[in-house]
Coordinates of C-alpha atoms in Angstrom, one line a residue:
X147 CA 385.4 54.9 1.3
X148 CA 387.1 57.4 2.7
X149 CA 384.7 59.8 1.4
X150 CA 382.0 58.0 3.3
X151 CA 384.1 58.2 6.5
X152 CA 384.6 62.5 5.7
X153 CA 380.9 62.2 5.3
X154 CA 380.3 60.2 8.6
X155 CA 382.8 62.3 10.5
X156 CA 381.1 65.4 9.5
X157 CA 377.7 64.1 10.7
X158 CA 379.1 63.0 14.1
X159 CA 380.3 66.8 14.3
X160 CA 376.8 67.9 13.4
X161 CA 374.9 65.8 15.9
X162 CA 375.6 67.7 19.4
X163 CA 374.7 71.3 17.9
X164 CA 371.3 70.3 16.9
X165 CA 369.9 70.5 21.2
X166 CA 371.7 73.7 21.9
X167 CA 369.7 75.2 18.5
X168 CA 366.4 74.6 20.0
X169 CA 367.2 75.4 24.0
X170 CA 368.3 78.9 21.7
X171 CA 364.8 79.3 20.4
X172 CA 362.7 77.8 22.9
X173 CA 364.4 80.5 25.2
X174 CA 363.5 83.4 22.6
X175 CA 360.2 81.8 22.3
X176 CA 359.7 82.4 26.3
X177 CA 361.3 85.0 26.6
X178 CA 359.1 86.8 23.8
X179 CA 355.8 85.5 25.9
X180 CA 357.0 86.7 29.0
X181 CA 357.9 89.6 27.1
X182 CA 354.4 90.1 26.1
X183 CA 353.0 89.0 29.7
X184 CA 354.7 91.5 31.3
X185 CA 353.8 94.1 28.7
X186 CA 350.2 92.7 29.6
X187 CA 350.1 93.0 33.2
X188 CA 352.2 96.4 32.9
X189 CA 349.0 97.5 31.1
X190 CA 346.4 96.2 33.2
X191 CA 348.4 97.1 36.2
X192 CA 348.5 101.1 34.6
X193 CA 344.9 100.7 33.8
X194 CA 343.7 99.6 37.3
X195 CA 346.3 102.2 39.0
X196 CA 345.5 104.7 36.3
X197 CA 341.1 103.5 37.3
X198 CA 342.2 103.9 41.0
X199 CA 343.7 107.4 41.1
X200 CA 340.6 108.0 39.0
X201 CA 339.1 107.3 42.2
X202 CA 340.6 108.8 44.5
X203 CA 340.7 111.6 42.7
X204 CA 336.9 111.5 42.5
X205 CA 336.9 111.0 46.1
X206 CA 338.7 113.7 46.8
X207 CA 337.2 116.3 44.4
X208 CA 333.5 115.4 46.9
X209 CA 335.2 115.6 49.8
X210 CA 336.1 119.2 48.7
X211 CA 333.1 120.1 47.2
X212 CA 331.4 118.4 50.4
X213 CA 333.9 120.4 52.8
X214 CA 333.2 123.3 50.5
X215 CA 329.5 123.0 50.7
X216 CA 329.4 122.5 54.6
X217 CA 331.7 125.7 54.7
X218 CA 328.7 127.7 52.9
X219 CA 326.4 126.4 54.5
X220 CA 327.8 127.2 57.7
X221 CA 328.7 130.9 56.7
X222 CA 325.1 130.9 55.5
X223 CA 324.1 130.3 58.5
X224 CA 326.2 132.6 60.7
X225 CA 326.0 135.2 58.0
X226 CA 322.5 137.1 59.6
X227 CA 324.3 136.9 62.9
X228 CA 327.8 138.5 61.5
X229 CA 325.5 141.4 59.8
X230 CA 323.5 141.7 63.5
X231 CA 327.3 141.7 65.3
X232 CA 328.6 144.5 63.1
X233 CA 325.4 146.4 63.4
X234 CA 325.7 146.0 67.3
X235 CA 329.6 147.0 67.6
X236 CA 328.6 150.3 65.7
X237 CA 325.7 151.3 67.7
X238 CA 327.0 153.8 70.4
X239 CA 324.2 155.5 72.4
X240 CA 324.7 158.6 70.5
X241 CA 322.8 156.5 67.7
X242 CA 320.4 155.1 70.0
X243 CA 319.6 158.6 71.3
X244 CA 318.9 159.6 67.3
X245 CA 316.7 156.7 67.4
X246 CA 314.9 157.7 69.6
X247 CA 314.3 161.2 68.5
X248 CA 313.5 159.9 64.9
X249 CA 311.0 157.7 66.2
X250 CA 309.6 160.2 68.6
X251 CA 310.1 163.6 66.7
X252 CA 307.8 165.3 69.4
X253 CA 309.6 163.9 72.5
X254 CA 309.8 166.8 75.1
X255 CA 312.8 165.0 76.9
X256 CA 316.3 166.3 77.3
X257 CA 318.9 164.9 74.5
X258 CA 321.5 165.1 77.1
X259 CA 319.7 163.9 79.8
X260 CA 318.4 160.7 77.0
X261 CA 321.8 160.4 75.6
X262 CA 323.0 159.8 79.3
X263 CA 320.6 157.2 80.1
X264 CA 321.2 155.1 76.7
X265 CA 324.9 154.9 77.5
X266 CA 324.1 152.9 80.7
X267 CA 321.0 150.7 78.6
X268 CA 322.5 150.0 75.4
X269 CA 326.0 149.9 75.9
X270 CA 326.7 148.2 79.5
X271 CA 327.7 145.0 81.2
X272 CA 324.1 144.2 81.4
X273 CA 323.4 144.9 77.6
X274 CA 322.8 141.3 75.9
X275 CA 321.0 140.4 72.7
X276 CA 318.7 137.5 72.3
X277 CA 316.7 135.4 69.0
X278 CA 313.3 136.6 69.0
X279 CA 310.6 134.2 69.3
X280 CA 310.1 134.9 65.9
X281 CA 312.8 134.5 64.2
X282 CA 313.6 132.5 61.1
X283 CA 316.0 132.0 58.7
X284 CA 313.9 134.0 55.9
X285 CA 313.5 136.8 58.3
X286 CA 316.2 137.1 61.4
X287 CA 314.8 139.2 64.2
X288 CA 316.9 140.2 67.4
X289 CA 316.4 141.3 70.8
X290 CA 318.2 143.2 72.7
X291 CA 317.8 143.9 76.7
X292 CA 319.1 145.1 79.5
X293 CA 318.3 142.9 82.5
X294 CA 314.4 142.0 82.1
X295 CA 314.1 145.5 80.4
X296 CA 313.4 144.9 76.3
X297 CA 315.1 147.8 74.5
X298 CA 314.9 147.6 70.9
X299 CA 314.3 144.9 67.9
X300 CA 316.2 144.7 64.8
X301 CA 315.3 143.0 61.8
X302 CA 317.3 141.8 59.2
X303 CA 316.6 141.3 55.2
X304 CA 318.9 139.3 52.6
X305 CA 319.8 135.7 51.5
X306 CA 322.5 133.6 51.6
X307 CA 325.8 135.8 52.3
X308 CA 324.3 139.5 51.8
X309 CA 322.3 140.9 54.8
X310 CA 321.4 144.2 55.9
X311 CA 319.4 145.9 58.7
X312 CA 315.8 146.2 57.5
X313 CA 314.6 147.9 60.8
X314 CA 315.4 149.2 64.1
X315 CA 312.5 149.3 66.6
X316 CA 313.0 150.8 70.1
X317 CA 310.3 149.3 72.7
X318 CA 311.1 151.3 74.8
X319 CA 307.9 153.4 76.5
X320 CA 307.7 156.5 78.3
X321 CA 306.0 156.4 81.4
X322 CA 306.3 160.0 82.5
X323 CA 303.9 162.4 82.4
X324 CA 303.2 166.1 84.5
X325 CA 300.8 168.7 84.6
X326 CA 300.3 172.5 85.8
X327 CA 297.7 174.9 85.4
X328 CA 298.8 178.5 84.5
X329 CA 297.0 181.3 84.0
X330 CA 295.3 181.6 80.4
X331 CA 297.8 183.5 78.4
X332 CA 301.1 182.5 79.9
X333 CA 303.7 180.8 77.5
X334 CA 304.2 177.0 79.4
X335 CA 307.5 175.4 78.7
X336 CA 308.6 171.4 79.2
X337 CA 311.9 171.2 79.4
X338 CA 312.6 174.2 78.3
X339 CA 310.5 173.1 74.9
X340 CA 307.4 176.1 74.3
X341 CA 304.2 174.0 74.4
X342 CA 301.2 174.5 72.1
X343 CA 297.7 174.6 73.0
X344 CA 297.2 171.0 72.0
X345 CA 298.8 169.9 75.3
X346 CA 296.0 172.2 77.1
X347 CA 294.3 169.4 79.1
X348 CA 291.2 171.7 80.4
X349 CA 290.6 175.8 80.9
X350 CA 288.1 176.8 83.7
X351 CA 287.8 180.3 86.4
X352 CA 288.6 180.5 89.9
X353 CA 286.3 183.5 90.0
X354 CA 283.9 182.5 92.9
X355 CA 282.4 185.8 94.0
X356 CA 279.0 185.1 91.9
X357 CA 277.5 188.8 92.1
X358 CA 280.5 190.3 90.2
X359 CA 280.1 187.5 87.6
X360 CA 277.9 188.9 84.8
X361 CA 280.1 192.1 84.9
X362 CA 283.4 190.6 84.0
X363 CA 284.9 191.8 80.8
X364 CA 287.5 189.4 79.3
X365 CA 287.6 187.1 82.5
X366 CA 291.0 185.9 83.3
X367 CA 290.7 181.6 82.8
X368 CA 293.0 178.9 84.1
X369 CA 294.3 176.1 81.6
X370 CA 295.9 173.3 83.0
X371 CA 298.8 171.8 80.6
X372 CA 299.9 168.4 80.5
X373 CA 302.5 166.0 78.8
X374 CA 302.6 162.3 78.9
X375 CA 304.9 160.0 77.2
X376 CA 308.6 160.7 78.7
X377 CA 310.9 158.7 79.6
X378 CA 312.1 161.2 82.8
X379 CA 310.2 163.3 85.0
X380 CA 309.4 166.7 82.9
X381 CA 310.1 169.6 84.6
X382 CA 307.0 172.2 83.5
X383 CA 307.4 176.2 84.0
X384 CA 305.4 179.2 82.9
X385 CA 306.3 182.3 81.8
X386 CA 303.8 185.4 81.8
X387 CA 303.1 187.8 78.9
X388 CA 305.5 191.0 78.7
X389 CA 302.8 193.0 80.1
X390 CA 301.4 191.2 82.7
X391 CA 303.5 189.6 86.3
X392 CA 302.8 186.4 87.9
X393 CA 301.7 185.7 91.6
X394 CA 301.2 182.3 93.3
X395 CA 299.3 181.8 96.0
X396 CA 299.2 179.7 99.1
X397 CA 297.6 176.9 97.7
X398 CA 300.7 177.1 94.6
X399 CA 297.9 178.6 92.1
X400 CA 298.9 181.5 89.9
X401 CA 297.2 184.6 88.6
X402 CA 298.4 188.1 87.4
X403 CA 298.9 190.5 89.4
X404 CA 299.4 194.8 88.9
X405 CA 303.2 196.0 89.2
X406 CA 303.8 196.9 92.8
X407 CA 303.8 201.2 91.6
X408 CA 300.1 200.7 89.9
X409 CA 298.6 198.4 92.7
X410 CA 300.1 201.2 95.0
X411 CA 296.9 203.2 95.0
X412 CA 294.7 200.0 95.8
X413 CA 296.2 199.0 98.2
X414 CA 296.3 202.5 100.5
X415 CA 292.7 202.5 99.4
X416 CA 291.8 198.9 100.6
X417 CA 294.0 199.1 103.9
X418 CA 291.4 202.2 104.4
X419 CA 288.3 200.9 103.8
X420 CA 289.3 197.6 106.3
X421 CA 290.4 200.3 109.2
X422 CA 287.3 201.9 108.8
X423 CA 285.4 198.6 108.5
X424 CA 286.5 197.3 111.6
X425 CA 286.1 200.7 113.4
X426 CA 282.3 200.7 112.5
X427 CA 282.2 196.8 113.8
X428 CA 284.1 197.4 117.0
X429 CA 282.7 200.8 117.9
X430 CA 279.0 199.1 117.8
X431 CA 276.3 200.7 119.3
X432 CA 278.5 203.9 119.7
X433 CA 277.3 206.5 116.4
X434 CA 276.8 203.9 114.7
X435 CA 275.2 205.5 111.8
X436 CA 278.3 207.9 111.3
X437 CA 280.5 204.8 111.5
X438 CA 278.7 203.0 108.7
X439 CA 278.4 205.7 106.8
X440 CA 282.1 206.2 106.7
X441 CA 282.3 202.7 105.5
X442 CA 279.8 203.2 102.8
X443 CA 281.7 206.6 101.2
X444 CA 284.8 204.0 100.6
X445 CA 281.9 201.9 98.5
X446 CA 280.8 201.5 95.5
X447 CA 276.8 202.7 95.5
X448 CA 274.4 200.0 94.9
X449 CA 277.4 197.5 94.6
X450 CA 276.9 194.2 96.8
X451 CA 279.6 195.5 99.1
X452 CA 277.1 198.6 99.9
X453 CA 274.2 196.7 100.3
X454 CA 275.9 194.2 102.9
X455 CA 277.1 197.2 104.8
X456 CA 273.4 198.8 104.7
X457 CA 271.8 195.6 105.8
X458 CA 274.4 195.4 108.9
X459 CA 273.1 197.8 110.8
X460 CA 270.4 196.7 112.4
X461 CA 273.1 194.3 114.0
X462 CA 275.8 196.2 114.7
X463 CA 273.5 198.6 116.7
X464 CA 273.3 196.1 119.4
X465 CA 276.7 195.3 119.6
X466 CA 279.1 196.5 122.4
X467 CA 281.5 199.5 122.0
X468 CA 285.5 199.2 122.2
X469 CA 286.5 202.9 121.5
X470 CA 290.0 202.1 123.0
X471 CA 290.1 199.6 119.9
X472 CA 293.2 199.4 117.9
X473 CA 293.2 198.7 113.8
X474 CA 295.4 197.1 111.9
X475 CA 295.5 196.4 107.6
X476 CA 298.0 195.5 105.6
X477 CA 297.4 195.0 101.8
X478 CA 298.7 192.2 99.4
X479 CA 299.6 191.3 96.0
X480 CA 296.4 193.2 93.7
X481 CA 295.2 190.0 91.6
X482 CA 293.4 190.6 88.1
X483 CA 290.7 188.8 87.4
X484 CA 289.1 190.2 84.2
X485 CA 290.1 193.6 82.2
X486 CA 288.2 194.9 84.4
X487 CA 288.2 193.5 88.1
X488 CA 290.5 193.5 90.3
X489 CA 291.3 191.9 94.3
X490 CA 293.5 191.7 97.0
X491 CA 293.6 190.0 100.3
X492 CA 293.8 192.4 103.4
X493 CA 295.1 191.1 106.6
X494 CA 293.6 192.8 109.7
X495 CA 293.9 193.0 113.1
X496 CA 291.7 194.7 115.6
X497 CA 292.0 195.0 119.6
X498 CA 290.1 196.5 122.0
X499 CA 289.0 195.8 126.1
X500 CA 285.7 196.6 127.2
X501 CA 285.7 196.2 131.1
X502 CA 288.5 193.9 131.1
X503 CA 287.3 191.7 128.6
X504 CA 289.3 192.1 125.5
X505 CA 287.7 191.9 121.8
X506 CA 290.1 190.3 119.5
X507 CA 289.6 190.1 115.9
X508 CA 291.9 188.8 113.3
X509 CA 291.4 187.5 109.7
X510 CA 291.8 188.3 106.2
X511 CA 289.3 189.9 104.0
X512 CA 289.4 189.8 99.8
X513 CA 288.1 193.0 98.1
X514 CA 287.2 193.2 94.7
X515 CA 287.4 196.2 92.9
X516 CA 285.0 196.8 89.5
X517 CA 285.3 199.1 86.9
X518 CA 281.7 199.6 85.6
X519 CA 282.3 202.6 83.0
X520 CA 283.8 205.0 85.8
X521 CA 286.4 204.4 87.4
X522 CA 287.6 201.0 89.7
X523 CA 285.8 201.3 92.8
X524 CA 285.3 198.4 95.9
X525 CA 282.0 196.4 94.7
X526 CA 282.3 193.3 96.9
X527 CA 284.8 192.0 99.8
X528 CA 284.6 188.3 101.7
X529 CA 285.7 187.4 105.0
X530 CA 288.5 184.3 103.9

């Protein structure tokens, strides 16, 4: 019996332990599910973070690339304007001026005077650059003015980020032009630049005393020069042959002309001949055949000179006599007109009273002097 009651006692010991065995595992049990929640959500919660910063990352990469690409394109874009900017900031007028002359190797202007000019176009205030009206992204073209004034084009070639200058065009025109006629012969000079005869315009004589014509040998010609296509006023000058000296005339026309020692003996000779010419003419009616014939000794026989003389007789017969007259020649510059003719201008002045009426006679007479085989000799004269 009292085994029973060991047996009994040992049961009622048991008893309580048996709730506190179960709470034990049913904690593990939880515990272990939580355990493997948790481990659950930690992964889904790495996977979506791990998804998300995926994302962002993604995001992020396009934004760059789209920053990157907008950065391109913009320096794309700018690039033909950089290449014309660095071009421009280069371009002094010293390279203008070369310009310029590259473009217009024949230009008769002055460097200096170009060079000088440019400085105040090209690189002023007033200088601006402009797109031209046809210009495009394949093929950029500028403009570039002063005031209303268009001054040059430059054109650009390349792609994307590599441009260059394909050409430089200066509009600019020359408007200035100038001529002078010179005697046939003479070297002409523009600027101090020797011109050729493809700048002679037209050649043509001055030679208007017609019965001397047909006897000219070599007649002296005119040639009138001209240039066109400067951008200043030229400033054209002549320069005779070593053996020959230039003259000009009233009217600003030039000729040769003999050295003052050889047109020496001319000149005493044609000074002569208008004394005597005048005496004959203001002496009239008184010997008038002696007269003449004095005129006609200083003549050339059979020349035009000697026949007009001849023929004024009959005139000058019936004219009234000044034989207090005074006479007055003075010779000018001896002008050639062919290798073989010759003329000066004599001044005269005659003054006599007949009865207390005075006879005045002033006036300039042209002789021409022709050298037929003998010798130079007065063949013709003109009252001017």
């Amino acid at each position: 019996m009292r085994k029973n009651k060991e047996i009994e006692d040992m049961e009622l010991e048991l008893e309580p332990k048996k709730p506190r065995n179960r709470f034990k595992k049913g904690l593990i049990i939880y515990l272990v599910i939580l355990a493997l929640i948790l481990a659950g959500a930690n992964v889904v919660l790495w996977n979506f973070l791990a998804g998300y910063q995926a994302d962002q990352d993604a995001k992020a990469l396009e934004a760059a690339q789209l920053a990157e690409q907008k950065a391109h394109e913009k320096a794309v874009y700018r690039a033909p304007q950089l290449c014309f900017e660095e071009f421009m900031a280069g371009a002094d007028a010293e390279y203008w001026t070369g310009e310029w002359f590259t473009a217009h190797p024949d230009s008769l202007d002055v460097r200096e005077q170009v060079l000088e000019e440019f400085e105040k176009l090209f690189c002023s205030e007033d200088t601006v650059c402009y797109k031209a009206k046809d210009f495009n992204a394949a093929s950029p073209v500028y403009v570039i003015k002063n005031g209303d004034m268009e001054l040059a084009s430059v054109s650009l070639r390349g792609s994307e980020l590599n441009w260059n200058i394909k050409d430089v065009s200066i509009e600019l025109v020359g408007k200035e032009s100038a001529s002078l006629e010179v005697v046939s012969g003479c070297t002409v000079f523009c600027n101090g630049k020797e011109l050729s005869s493809e700048n002679i315009e037209q050649t043509r004589t001055y030679f208007d005393m017609e019965d001397l014509s047909a006897s000219l040998k070599n007649p002296v010609t005119w040639s009138t020069y001209t240039v066109e296509g400067l951008l200043f006023p030229p400033e054209l000058t002549a320069e005779a042959p070593a053996d020959k000296t230039l003259v000009t005339d009233e009217s600003g026309r030039m000729s040769y002309m003999l050295s003052a020692d050889a047109a020496a003996a001319y000149q005493k000779q044609g000074e002569e001949m208008v004394r005597t010419l005048l005496r004959y003419y203001m002496l009239g009616n008184n010997n008038t055949a002696v007269n003449m014939n004095a005129v006609l000794s200083l003549l050339v026989n059979g020349s035009p000179a000697y026949k007009l003389v001849s023929e004024s007789y009959n005139g000058v017969i019936w004219d009234s006599s000044y034989p207090n007259a005074t006479y007055e020649a003075t010779a000018g510059d001896v002008v050639i007109w062919a290798d073989n003719c010759l003329s000066m201008d004599v001044v005269y002045h005659s003054e006599g009273t007949l009865n207390g009426v005075t006879n005045v006679a002033d006036g300039t007479y042209r002789l021409y002097f022709l050298d037929s085989g003998s010798g130079y000799g007065i063949c013709a004269f003109t009252r001017l």
